[in-house]
């Protein structure tokens, strides 16, 4: 592992204190990614997600500098997470009760720090003690490196989903037992 790497869990209140750092890293990671990856849209997304019951953030820092993070939250009974899912899916796949599925929403590592085990360490730190029976995430089909990493970490592809957000891309829906 990297010398000086520190992983830390943050509550929603603690995350609000480093919000500008989170957004700044997001913008570096997705620089040139188009309108969907704009600062305004991400700040709105983060603001909505951080308010969710059970929201959790894990960060990776080296010498006090933020180099990566991951966050997620349990899907409530009345979730819109599955809106835009492509059929067919297994019966009951989108049914939630607030304790069934943990949704990983972002996993980011600064380009200079990739391929050093940080993403896997963040991933494992966030889902290690979850009470849910499964986790889900969305990944762009053209993000081959991420898809290969997730596959090696035990994730499986189920279908595709295109959120109703303006300019939203189509995503692969991945699931993993936890």
Coordinates of N, CA and C in Angstrom, one line a residue, residues 30-149:
X30 N -13.3 14.2 -14.0 CA -14.2 14.3 -15.1 C -13.9 15.5 -16.0
X31 N -12.8 16.1 -16.0 CA -12.4 17.2 -16.8 C -12.6 16.8 -18.3
X32 N -13.3 17.7 -19.0 CA -13.6 17.4 -20.4 C -14.7 16.4 -20.7
X33 N -15.4 16.0 -19.6 CA -16.4 15.0 -19.8 C -17.8 15.4 -20.3
X34 N -17.9 16.7 -20.5 CA -19.2 17.2 -21.0 C -20.1 17.8 -19.9
X35 N -21.2 18.3 -20.4 CA -22.2 19.0 -19.5 C -22.7 18.2 -18.4
X36 N -22.8 16.9 -18.6 CA -23.3 16.0 -17.5 C -22.4 16.0 -16.3
X37 N -21.1 16.3 -16.5 CA -20.1 16.3 -15.4 C -19.8 17.7 -15.0
X38 N -20.8 18.6 -15.0 CA -20.6 20.0 -14.7 C -20.6 20.2 -13.1
X39 N -19.9 21.2 -12.7 CA -19.9 21.5 -11.3 C -21.3 21.7 -10.7
X40 N -22.1 22.5 -11.4 CA -23.5 22.8 -10.9 C -24.3 21.5 -10.7
X41 N -24.3 20.6 -11.7 CA -25.1 19.4 -11.6 C -24.5 18.5 -10.5
X42 N -23.2 18.4 -10.4 CA -22.6 17.6 -9.3 C -22.9 18.1 -7.9
X43 N -22.9 19.4 -7.8 CA -23.2 20.0 -6.4 C -24.6 19.7 -6.1
X44 N -25.5 19.8 -7.1 CA -26.9 19.5 -6.8 C -27.1 18.0 -6.4
X45 N -26.4 17.1 -7.2 CA -26.5 15.7 -6.9 C -26.0 15.4 -5.5
X46 N -24.8 15.9 -5.2 CA -24.2 15.7 -3.9 C -25.1 16.2 -2.7
X47 N -25.7 17.4 -2.9 CA -26.5 18.0 -1.9 C -27.7 17.1 -1.7
X48 N -28.3 16.5 -2.7 CA -29.5 15.6 -2.5 C -29.0 14.3 -1.9
X49 N -27.9 13.7 -2.3 CA -27.5 12.5 -1.8 C -27.0 12.5 -0.3
X50 N -26.4 13.6 0.1 CA -25.8 13.7 1.4 C -26.9 13.8 2.5
X51 N -28.1 14.1 2.0 CA -29.3 14.2 3.0 C -29.9 12.9 3.2
X52 N -29.6 11.9 2.5 CA -30.2 10.6 2.6 C -29.8 9.9 3.9
X53 N -30.8 9.2 4.5 CA -30.6 8.4 5.7 C -29.6 7.3 5.4
X54 N -28.5 7.2 6.2 CA -27.5 6.2 6.0 C -26.4 6.6 5.0
X55 N -26.4 7.8 4.5 CA -25.4 8.2 3.6 C -24.0 8.1 4.3
X56 N -23.0 7.6 3.5 CA -21.7 7.4 4.1 C -20.6 7.7 3.1
X57 N -19.5 8.4 3.5 CA -18.4 8.8 2.7 C -17.1 8.2 3.3
X58 N -16.3 7.7 2.4 CA -14.9 7.3 2.8 C -14.0 8.0 1.9
X59 N -12.9 8.6 2.5 CA -11.9 9.3 1.7 C -10.6 8.7 1.8
X60 N -9.7 9.0 0.8 CA -8.3 8.6 0.8 C -7.5 9.8 0.7
X61 N -6.5 10.0 1.6 CA -5.7 11.1 1.6 C -4.2 10.7 1.7
X62 N -3.3 11.4 1.1 CA -1.9 11.2 1.2 C -1.3 12.5 1.6
X63 N -0.6 12.6 2.7 CA 0.0 13.8 3.2 C -1.1 14.9 3.2
X64 N -2.2 14.6 3.8 CA -3.3 15.6 4.0 C -4.0 16.0 2.7
X65 N -3.6 15.5 1.5 CA -4.2 15.8 0.2 C -5.2 14.8 -0.2
X66 N -6.4 15.2 -0.5 CA -7.5 14.3 -0.9 C -7.1 13.7 -2.3
X67 N -7.0 12.3 -2.3 CA -6.7 11.7 -3.6 C -7.8 10.8 -4.1
X68 N -8.8 10.5 -3.3 CA -9.9 9.7 -3.8 C -11.0 9.7 -2.7
X69 N -12.2 9.3 -3.2 CA -13.3 9.1 -2.3 C -14.4 8.2 -2.9
X70 N -15.3 7.7 -2.0 CA -16.4 6.9 -2.4 C -17.5 7.2 -1.5
X71 N -18.7 7.3 -2.0 CA -19.9 7.4 -1.1 C -21.1 6.6 -1.6
X72 N -22.0 6.4 -0.7 CA -23.2 5.7 -1.0 C -24.2 5.8 0.1
X73 N -25.4 5.1 -0.2 CA -26.5 5.2 0.8 C -27.4 4.0 0.5
X74 N -28.2 3.6 1.6 CA -29.2 2.5 1.4 C -30.3 3.1 0.6
X75 N -30.9 2.2 -0.3 CA -32.0 2.6 -1.1 C -33.3 2.5 -0.3
X76 N -34.1 3.6 -0.1 CA -35.3 3.5 0.6 C -36.4 2.8 -0.1
X77 N -37.5 2.5 0.6 CA -38.6 1.7 0.0 C -39.1 2.5 -1.3
X78 N -39.3 3.8 -1.2 CA -39.8 4.6 -2.4 C -38.6 5.2 -3.1
X79 N -37.7 4.5 -3.7 CA -36.6 5.0 -4.4 C -36.8 5.3 -5.8
X80 N -36.1 6.3 -6.4 CA -36.2 6.5 -7.8 C -34.9 6.0 -8.5
X81 N -34.0 5.3 -7.7 CA -32.8 4.8 -8.2 C -33.0 4.0 -9.5
X82 N -34.0 3.2 -9.5 CA -34.3 2.2 -10.6 C -35.0 2.8 -11.8
X83 N -35.4 4.1 -11.7 CA -36.2 4.7 -12.8 C -35.3 4.8 -14.0
X84 N -35.8 4.3 -15.1 CA -35.0 4.3 -16.4 C -34.4 2.9 -16.6
X85 N -34.6 1.9 -15.8 CA -34.0 0.6 -15.9 C -34.6 0.0 -17.2
X86 N -33.7 -0.7 -17.9 CA -34.1 -1.4 -19.1 C -34.6 -2.8 -18.7
X87 N -35.6 -3.3 -19.3 CA -36.2 -4.6 -19.0 C -35.6 -5.6 -20.0
X88 N -35.6 -6.9 -19.7 CA -36.2 -7.5 -18.5 C -35.1 -7.5 -17.4
X89 N -35.7 -7.6 -16.2 CA -34.9 -7.8 -15.0 C -35.6 -8.9 -14.2
X90 N -34.8 -9.6 -13.3 CA -35.5 -10.7 -12.6 C -36.7 -10.1 -11.8
X91 N -37.7 -10.9 -11.5 CA -38.8 -10.5 -10.8 C -38.4 -10.0 -9.4
X92 N -38.9 -8.9 -9.0 CA -38.6 -8.3 -7.7 C -37.3 -7.6 -7.6
X93 N -36.6 -7.5 -8.7 CA -35.3 -6.9 -8.7 C -35.2 -5.5 -8.2
X94 N -36.2 -4.7 -8.5 CA -36.2 -3.2 -8.1 C -37.0 -3.0 -6.8
X95 N -37.5 -4.0 -6.1 CA -38.2 -3.8 -4.9 C -37.2 -3.5 -3.8
X96 N -37.5 -2.5 -3.0 CA -36.6 -2.1 -1.9 C -37.4 -1.9 -0.6
X97 N -36.7 -2.1 0.5 CA -37.3 -2.0 1.8 C -36.5 -1.1 2.8
X98 N -35.5 -0.4 2.2 CA -34.6 0.4 3.1 C -33.4 -0.3 3.7
X99 N -33.4 -1.7 3.5 CA -32.3 -2.5 4.1 C -31.8 -3.5 3.1
X100 N -32.3 -3.5 1.9 CA -31.9 -4.5 0.9 C -30.7 -4.1 0.1
X101 N -30.7 -2.9 -0.3 CA -29.6 -2.5 -1.3 C -28.9 -1.2 -0.9
X102 N -27.6 -1.3 -0.9 CA -26.7 -0.1 -0.7 C -26.3 0.3 -2.1
X103 N -26.5 1.6 -2.4 CA -26.1 2.1 -3.7 C -24.8 2.9 -3.6
X104 N -23.8 2.5 -4.4 CA -22.6 3.2 -4.5 C -22.8 4.3 -5.6
X105 N -22.6 5.5 -5.2 CA -22.9 6.6 -6.2 C -21.7 7.1 -6.8
X106 N -20.6 7.3 -6.1 CA -19.3 7.8 -6.7 C -18.1 7.0 -6.1
X107 N -17.2 6.8 -7.0 CA -15.9 6.2 -6.6 C -14.9 7.0 -7.5
X108 N -14.1 7.8 -6.9 CA -13.2 8.7 -7.7 C -11.8 8.5 -7.1
X109 N -10.8 8.5 -8.0 CA -9.4 8.5 -7.6 C -8.7 9.5 -8.6
X110 N -7.9 10.4 -8.0 CA -7.2 11.3 -8.9 C -6.4 10.6 -9.9
X111 N -6.3 11.0 -11.1 CA -5.6 10.3 -12.2 C -4.1 10.0 -11.8
X112 N -3.4 10.9 -11.0 CA -2.1 10.6 -10.7 C -1.9 9.5 -9.6
X113 N -3.0 9.1 -9.0 CA -2.9 8.1 -8.0 C -3.6 6.8 -8.3
X114 N -4.0 6.6 -9.6 CA -4.7 5.4 -10.0 C -3.7 4.2 -10.1
X115 N -4.3 3.0 -10.1 CA -3.6 1.8 -10.3 C -2.6 1.5 -9.2
X116 N -3.0 2.0 -8.0 CA -2.1 1.8 -6.8 C -2.9 1.1 -5.7
X117 N -4.1 0.7 -6.0 CA -4.9 0.0 -5.0 C -5.8 0.9 -4.1
X118 N -5.9 2.2 -4.4 CA -6.7 3.1 -3.7 C -8.2 2.9 -3.9
X119 N -8.6 2.7 -5.1 CA -10.0 2.5 -5.4 C -10.5 1.2 -4.7
X120 N -9.8 0.2 -4.7 CA -10.2 -1.1 -4.1 C -10.2 -0.9 -2.5
X121 N -9.2 -0.2 -2.0 CA -9.2 0.1 -0.5 C -10.5 0.9 -0.1
X122 N -10.8 1.9 -0.9 CA -12.0 2.7 -0.6 C -13.2 1.9 -0.7
X123 N -13.4 1.1 -1.8 CA -14.5 0.3 -2.1 C -14.7 -0.7 -0.9
X124 N -13.7 -1.4 -0.5 CA -13.8 -2.3 0.6 C -14.1 -1.6 1.9
X125 N -13.5 -0.5 2.2 CA -13.8 0.3 3.4 C -15.2 0.7 3.5
X126 N -15.8 1.1 2.4 CA -17.2 1.5 2.4 C -18.2 0.4 2.6
X127 N -18.0 -0.7 2.0 CA -19.0 -1.8 2.1 C -18.7 -2.9 3.1
X128 N -17.6 -2.8 3.8 CA -17.2 -3.8 4.7 C -18.2 -4.1 5.8
X129 N -18.8 -3.1 6.4 CA -19.7 -3.4 7.5 C -21.1 -3.1 7.2
X130 N -21.5 -3.1 6.0 CA -22.9 -2.8 5.6 C -23.8 -3.9 6.1
X131 N -25.1 -3.5 6.4 CA -26.1 -4.5 6.8 C -26.9 -5.0 5.7
X132 N -26.9 -4.3 4.5 CA -27.7 -4.7 3.4 C -27.2 -6.0 2.8
X133 N -28.1 -6.7 2.0 CA -27.7 -7.9 1.4 C -27.0 -7.8 0.1
X134 N -27.2 -6.7 -0.5 CA -26.5 -6.4 -1.8 C -26.2 -5.0 -2.0
X135 N -25.3 -4.7 -3.0 CA -25.0 -3.4 -3.3 C -25.2 -3.2 -4.8
X136 N -25.4 -2.0 -5.3 CA -25.5 -1.7 -6.7 C -24.7 -0.5 -7.0
X137 N -24.4 -0.3 -8.3 CA -23.8 0.9 -8.8 C -24.0 0.9 -10.3
X138 N -23.8 2.1 -10.8 CA -24.0 2.4 -12.2 C -22.6 2.8 -12.8
X139 N -22.3 2.2 -13.9 CA -21.0 2.5 -14.6 C -21.2 2.6 -16.1
X140 N -20.5 3.6 -16.7 CA -20.7 3.8 -18.1 C -20.1 2.6 -18.9
X141 N -20.8 2.1 -19.9 CA -20.3 1.0 -20.7 C -18.9 1.2 -21.3
X142 N -18.6 2.5 -21.6 CA -17.3 2.8 -22.2 C -16.2 2.9 -21.2
X143 N -16.5 2.8 -19.9 CA -15.4 2.9 -18.9 C -14.9 1.5 -18.6
X144 N -14.1 1.0 -19.6 CA -13.6 -0.3 -19.5 C -12.8 -0.6 -18.3
X145 N -11.9 0.3 -17.9 CA -11.1 0.1 -16.7 C -11.9 -0.1 -15.4
X146 N -12.9 0.7 -15.3 CA -13.8 0.6 -14.1 C -14.6 -0.7 -14.2
X147 N -15.1 -1.1 -15.3 CA -15.9 -2.3 -15.4 C -15.0 -3.5 -15.1
X148 N -13.8 -3.5 -15.6 CA -12.9 -4.6 -15.3 C -12.5 -4.7 -13.8
X149 N -12.3 -3.5 -13.2 CA -12.0 -3.5 -11.7 C -13.2 -4.1 -11.0

